[in-house]
């Protein structure tokens, strides 16, 4: 996640300000991912700068991101986009003249479907590229409007799930219209229950906002789902109940943690190009200023391992940042 660039980015060519993407960085990351030959890439949100009521600009940024990522399916890697707040929100003037208000907008959800809907989900293309078979995919299997999660807009192709063998994949929109920084816990609980009854053993959830903010220093404040502790606790209990793994972004860095000492992992993959959250000298961990991605491998036994790769802000050599066993 986190691919957008800042207009003040030092390594952004002037002509790229209109696109808000660093094509040098994106091209390298695409090549690096290709070299590991994964079957699929889940991109956990904030592909674009967005935030604008100039929806033509939003369309243009989406198109540019699609172009930069187009080498992946051509190389046999299925691309699954997951919605982030930059895609779902607009900035509006503050009533008191302070900082602009960021709020989710139903128009953004429609723009998402227009630009990303063909990827969510082309089952034939998935089967062809990955050599596996998607099952239990239904575009209408999404949190209902007015249901227990309080959803107020159409969430088709924003919150969805499917099975591949004994694996269950769920993507959630954590910035639904008028429901920012929440996970659809009731929908997910029902979705997980039915998947387990079908025989699913490994559960993977992809969302944008982290359930637990990584506090790389004592000045960092809660800025994810943990802004709403009660609903966040219900979400994480569900993750733990199913021994699931939660992949997210929102913070502009890579970090893996087992919140509360539980067996379930939260993996923050938010270092794909946006300005680092940890400024120079603000974190004792130098890898908090690495660009990166993670490679997950699921074995027939159900064992899940993960390798995090990346390179520093000076485009130094690619390195292995961390290796983990997510599930024995």
Coordinates of C-alpha atoms in Angstrom, one line a residue:
X1 CA 0.0 0.0 0.0
X2 CA 0.8 3.7 -0.1
X3 CA 1.9 4.4 -3.7
X4 CA 1.1 8.1 -4.0
X5 CA 3.8 10.6 -3.9
X6 CA 4.0 14.1 -2.5
X7 CA 4.5 17.2 -4.8
X8 CA 7.5 18.0 -2.7
X9 CA 9.2 14.6 -3.1
X10 CA 12.8 15.0 -4.0
X11 CA 12.9 12.1 -6.4
X12 CA 9.7 13.1 -8.3
X13 CA 10.2 14.4 -11.8
X14 CA 8.4 17.7 -12.4
X15 CA 6.2 16.3 -15.1
X16 CA 5.0 13.6 -12.7
X17 CA 3.4 16.1 -10.3
X18 CA 0.2 15.8 -12.3
X19 CA 0.1 12.0 -11.7
X20 CA 1.3 12.1 -8.1
X21 CA 3.3 8.9 -8.7
X22 CA 7.1 8.2 -8.7
X23 CA 7.4 6.0 -11.8
X24 CA 11.1 5.3 -11.1
X25 CA 10.2 3.8 -7.7
X26 CA 7.1 2.0 -8.9
X27 CA 8.9 0.5 -11.9
X28 CA 11.6 -0.9 -9.6
X29 CA 9.1 -2.4 -7.2
X30 CA 7.2 -4.0 -10.0
X31 CA 10.4 -5.5 -11.4
X32 CA 11.4 -6.8 -7.9
X33 CA 7.9 -8.4 -7.4
X34 CA 8.1 -10.0 -10.8
X35 CA 11.5 -11.5 -10.0
X36 CA 9.9 -13.4 -7.0
X37 CA 7.2 -14.9 -9.3
X38 CA 4.2 -14.7 -6.9
X39 CA 0.8 -15.9 -8.1
X40 CA -0.9 -12.7 -7.0
X41 CA -0.3 -9.3 -5.5
X42 CA -2.7 -7.7 -3.1
X43 CA -2.2 -3.9 -3.0
X44 CA -3.5 -2.6 0.3
X45 CA -4.8 0.8 -0.7
X46 CA -3.7 4.4 -1.3
X47 CA -2.5 3.8 -4.8
X48 CA -3.3 7.5 -5.7
X49 CA -3.2 10.9 -4.0
X50 CA -7.0 11.3 -4.5
X51 CA -8.7 13.3 -1.7
X52 CA -10.1 15.7 -4.4
X53 CA -13.6 16.7 -5.5
X54 CA -12.0 17.2 -8.9
X55 CA -13.0 13.7 -9.9
X56 CA -11.5 14.0 -13.3
X57 CA -8.1 14.2 -11.6
X58 CA -8.9 11.2 -9.5
X59 CA -9.8 9.2 -12.7
X60 CA -6.5 10.3 -14.3
X61 CA -4.4 9.2 -11.2
X62 CA -6.2 5.8 -11.2
X63 CA -5.4 5.4 -14.9
X64 CA -1.7 6.2 -14.4
X65 CA -1.4 3.7 -11.5
X66 CA -3.0 1.0 -13.6
X67 CA -0.5 1.7 -16.4
X68 CA 2.5 1.5 -14.0
X69 CA 1.2 -1.8 -12.6
X70 CA 0.2 -3.4 -15.9
X71 CA 3.4 -5.4 -16.2
X72 CA 2.3 -7.7 -13.4
X73 CA -0.6 -9.4 -15.1
X74 CA 1.5 -9.6 -18.3
X75 CA 4.0 -11.5 -16.2
X76 CA 1.4 -13.9 -14.9
X77 CA 0.7 -12.2 -11.6
X78 CA -2.9 -11.4 -10.7
X79 CA -3.4 -7.9 -9.2
X80 CA -6.0 -7.4 -6.5
X81 CA -6.5 -3.7 -5.4
X82 CA -7.9 -3.0 -1.9
X83 CA -9.5 0.4 -1.3
X84 CA -7.7 3.0 0.9
X85 CA -8.8 6.3 2.3
X86 CA -7.0 8.3 -0.4
X87 CA -9.3 6.6 -2.9
X88 CA -12.4 6.8 -0.8
X89 CA -12.2 10.3 0.8
X90 CA -12.4 13.9 -0.3
X91 CA -11.1 17.0 1.4
X92 CA -13.7 19.6 2.4
X93 CA -13.2 23.0 3.9
X94 CA -13.3 23.0 7.7
X95 CA -16.3 24.9 9.1
X96 CA -14.0 26.6 11.7
X97 CA -11.3 27.5 9.1
X98 CA -8.9 24.9 10.4
X99 CA -7.4 21.9 8.6
X100 CA -9.6 20.5 5.7
X101 CA -11.9 17.7 6.7
X102 CA -11.3 14.3 5.2
X103 CA -14.5 12.4 4.7
X104 CA -15.6 9.4 2.6
X105 CA -17.7 10.1 -0.4
X106 CA -20.1 7.8 -2.3
X107 CA -18.9 9.2 -5.7
X108 CA -15.4 7.9 -4.8
X109 CA -16.8 4.4 -4.4
X110 CA -18.4 4.6 -7.9
X111 CA -15.1 5.8 -9.4
X112 CA -13.3 2.9 -7.7
X113 CA -15.7 0.4 -9.3
X114 CA -15.2 2.1 -12.7
X115 CA -11.4 1.9 -12.5
X116 CA -10.8 -1.3 -10.5
X117 CA -13.9 -3.4 -11.0
X118 CA -12.5 -5.5 -13.8
X119 CA -9.8 -6.7 -11.4
X120 CA -12.5 -7.5 -8.7
X121 CA -12.9 -10.1 -9.7
X122 CA -12.0 -11.8 -13.0
X123 CA -12.2 -15.4 -12.0
X124 CA -11.1 -16.7 -15.4
X125 CA -8.0 -14.6 -15.4
X126 CA -7.2 -15.5 -11.8
X127 CA -7.4 -19.2 -12.7
X128 CA -5.3 -18.7 -15.8
X129 CA -2.6 -16.7 -14.2
X130 CA -2.3 -18.4 -10.8
X131 CA -3.0 -22.0 -11.8
X132 CA -5.5 -22.2 -8.9
X133 CA -9.3 -22.0 -8.9
X134 CA -11.3 -19.3 -7.2
X135 CA -14.5 -20.6 -5.5
X136 CA -17.3 -18.9 -3.6
X137 CA -16.9 -15.6 -5.3
X138 CA -20.1 -13.5 -5.5
X139 CA -20.1 -9.8 -6.4
X140 CA -23.2 -9.3 -4.2
X141 CA -21.7 -11.0 -1.1
X142 CA -20.9 -7.7 0.6
X143 CA -22.2 -5.9 3.7
X144 CA -25.8 -4.9 3.1
X145 CA -27.0 -1.3 3.3
X146 CA -28.7 -0.7 6.6
X147 CA -27.4 -3.9 8.1
X148 CA -25.7 -4.6 11.4
X149 CA -22.5 -2.8 10.3
X150 CA -24.3 0.4 9.6
X151 CA -23.3 0.5 6.0
X152 CA -24.9 3.3 4.0
X153 CA -23.7 2.7 0.5
X154 CA -23.1 -0.1 -2.1
X155 CA -20.0 -2.0 -1.1
X156 CA -19.8 -4.3 -4.1
X157 CA -16.1 -4.7 -5.2
X158 CA -15.0 -2.8 -2.1
X159 CA -15.6 -5.5 0.5
X160 CA -15.6 -9.0 -0.8
X161 CA -14.2 -12.5 -0.2
X162 CA -13.4 -15.8 -2.0
X163 CA -11.8 -19.2 -1.5
X164 CA -8.8 -20.8 -3.1
X165 CA -8.5 -24.4 -1.9
X166 CA -8.3 -24.3 1.9
X167 CA -7.5 -20.6 1.9
X168 CA -10.1 -17.9 2.5
X169 CA -9.4 -14.3 1.4
X170 CA -11.4 -11.3 2.5
X171 CA -10.8 -7.7 1.5
X172 CA -12.6 -4.9 3.5
X173 CA -13.2 -1.3 2.8
X174 CA -12.2 0.5 6.0
X175 CA -13.4 3.9 4.6
X176 CA -16.9 3.2 3.7
X177 CA -19.3 6.1 3.1
X178 CA -19.9 7.8 6.5
X179 CA -18.1 5.0 8.2
X180 CA -14.5 6.0 8.2
X181 CA -11.9 3.9 10.2
X182 CA -14.2 0.9 10.8
X183 CA -14.2 -2.7 9.7
X184 CA -17.4 -4.5 8.8
X185 CA -17.2 -6.8 11.7
X186 CA -20.6 -8.4 11.5
X187 CA -20.3 -9.2 7.8
X188 CA -16.8 -10.6 8.4
X189 CA -18.0 -12.8 11.3
X190 CA -20.7 -14.3 9.1
X191 CA -18.3 -14.6 6.2
X192 CA -15.6 -16.4 8.3
X193 CA -18.2 -18.8 9.8
X194 CA -19.4 -19.9 6.5
X195 CA -15.9 -20.2 5.1
X196 CA -14.9 -22.4 8.0
X197 CA -17.9 -24.6 7.5
X198 CA -16.7 -25.1 3.9
X199 CA -13.4 -26.3 5.2
X200 CA -11.2 -23.2 5.1
X201 CA -8.1 -23.5 7.2
X202 CA -6.1 -20.3 6.5
X203 CA -7.8 -16.9 6.7
X204 CA -6.3 -13.8 5.2
X205 CA -7.8 -10.3 5.6
X206 CA -6.7 -7.3 3.5
X207 CA -7.7 -3.8 4.6
X208 CA -6.2 -0.4 4.5
X209 CA -6.2 1.0 8.0
X210 CA -4.3 -0.9 10.6
X211 CA -6.0 -2.3 13.7
X212 CA -3.0 -1.3 15.9
X213 CA -0.9 1.8 15.1
X214 CA 2.8 1.1 15.2
X215 CA 4.2 3.6 17.6
X216 CA 7.8 4.0 16.4
X217 CA 8.2 6.8 18.9
X218 CA 6.2 8.2 21.9
X219 CA 4.7 11.0 19.7
X220 CA 2.8 8.7 17.4
X221 CA -1.0 8.7 18.1
X222 CA -3.6 6.1 17.2
X223 CA -4.5 6.7 13.5
X224 CA -6.2 3.5 12.3
X225 CA -9.1 1.4 13.3
X226 CA -7.8 2.0 16.9
X227 CA -9.3 5.5 16.8
X228 CA -12.5 3.6 17.7
X229 CA -11.3 1.1 20.4
X230 CA -14.6 -0.7 20.9
X231 CA -15.2 -1.7 17.3
X232 CA -11.5 -2.3 16.8
X233 CA -11.4 -4.8 19.7
X234 CA -14.3 -6.7 18.2
X235 CA -12.5 -6.8 14.8
X236 CA -9.3 -8.1 16.3
X237 CA -11.1 -10.7 18.4
X238 CA -12.5 -12.1 15.2
X239 CA -9.0 -12.1 13.6
X240 CA -7.7 -14.1 16.7
X241 CA -10.7 -16.4 16.8
X242 CA -9.9 -17.7 13.3
X243 CA -6.1 -17.4 13.6
X244 CA -6.3 -15.0 10.7
X245 CA -3.5 -12.7 9.4
X246 CA -4.4 -9.0 8.7
X247 CA -2.5 -7.2 6.0
X248 CA -2.9 -3.4 5.9
X249 CA -1.1 -0.2 5.2
X250 CA -2.0 3.4 6.1
X251 CA 1.2 4.0 8.1
X252 CA 3.9 4.7 5.5
X253 CA 6.3 2.0 6.5
X254 CA 6.7 -1.8 7.0
X255 CA 6.0 -3.3 10.4
X256 CA 4.9 -6.7 11.7
X257 CA 3.4 -7.3 15.1
X258 CA 1.4 -9.8 17.1
X259 CA -1.0 -7.4 19.0
X260 CA -1.5 -8.3 22.6
X261 CA 0.8 -11.3 22.3
X262 CA -1.8 -13.2 20.4
X263 CA -0.8 -15.7 17.7
X264 CA -2.4 -13.6 14.9
X265 CA -0.2 -11.2 13.0
X266 CA -0.9 -7.7 11.7
X267 CA 1.4 -6.9 8.8
X268 CA 1.6 -3.2 7.8
X269 CA 2.8 -3.0 4.2
X270 CA 2.7 0.8 3.7
X271 CA 6.0 1.6 2.1
X272 CA 5.3 1.6 -1.6
X273 CA 6.2 5.2 -2.3
X274 CA 4.4 7.7 -0.1
X275 CA 6.5 10.0 2.2
X276 CA 7.8 7.9 5.2
X277 CA 5.9 8.5 8.4
X278 CA 9.1 8.1 10.4
X279 CA 11.2 11.2 9.5
X280 CA 15.0 11.1 9.6
X281 CA 16.0 10.3 13.1
X282 CA 12.5 9.8 14.4
X283 CA 12.7 6.0 14.7
X284 CA 15.5 3.8 16.2
X285 CA 14.7 1.2 13.5
X286 CA 16.4 2.2 10.2
X287 CA 14.1 -0.2 8.3
X288 CA 11.2 2.2 9.1
X289 CA 12.6 4.3 6.1
X290 CA 12.8 1.4 3.6
X291 CA 10.5 1.0 0.6
X292 CA 9.2 -2.6 0.6
X293 CA 6.7 -5.4 0.0
X294 CA 6.1 -8.9 1.4
X295 CA 6.1 -12.3 -0.1
X296 CA 3.8 -14.8 1.5
X297 CA 3.9 -18.6 0.9
X298 CA 1.2 -21.0 2.0
X299 CA 2.1 -24.7 2.0
X300 CA -0.3 -27.6 1.6
X301 CA 0.2 -28.4 5.3
X302 CA -1.3 -25.0 6.2
X303 CA 2.1 -23.5 7.2
X304 CA 2.4 -19.9 6.3
X305 CA 5.7 -18.1 5.9
X306 CA 6.5 -14.5 5.0
X307 CA 9.6 -12.6 3.7
X308 CA 9.7 -8.8 3.7
X309 CA 11.9 -7.3 1.1
X310 CA 12.9 -3.7 0.5
X311 CA 15.5 -1.1 -0.3
X312 CA 16.4 2.2 1.3
X313 CA 15.4 5.7 0.3
X314 CA 18.6 6.1 -1.8
X315 CA 17.6 3.1 -4.0
X316 CA 20.3 0.9 -2.5
X317 CA 20.5 -2.8 -3.0
X318 CA 17.4 -4.9 -2.3
X319 CA 17.6 -6.7 1.1
X320 CA 15.7 -9.2 3.1
X321 CA 14.2 -7.1 6.0
X322 CA 12.5 -9.8 8.0
X323 CA 11.4 -13.5 7.7
X324 CA 8.4 -14.7 9.8
X325 CA 6.4 -17.8 10.3
X326 CA 2.8 -16.5 10.3
X327 CA 1.3 -19.8 11.0
X328 CA 3.3 -23.0 11.9

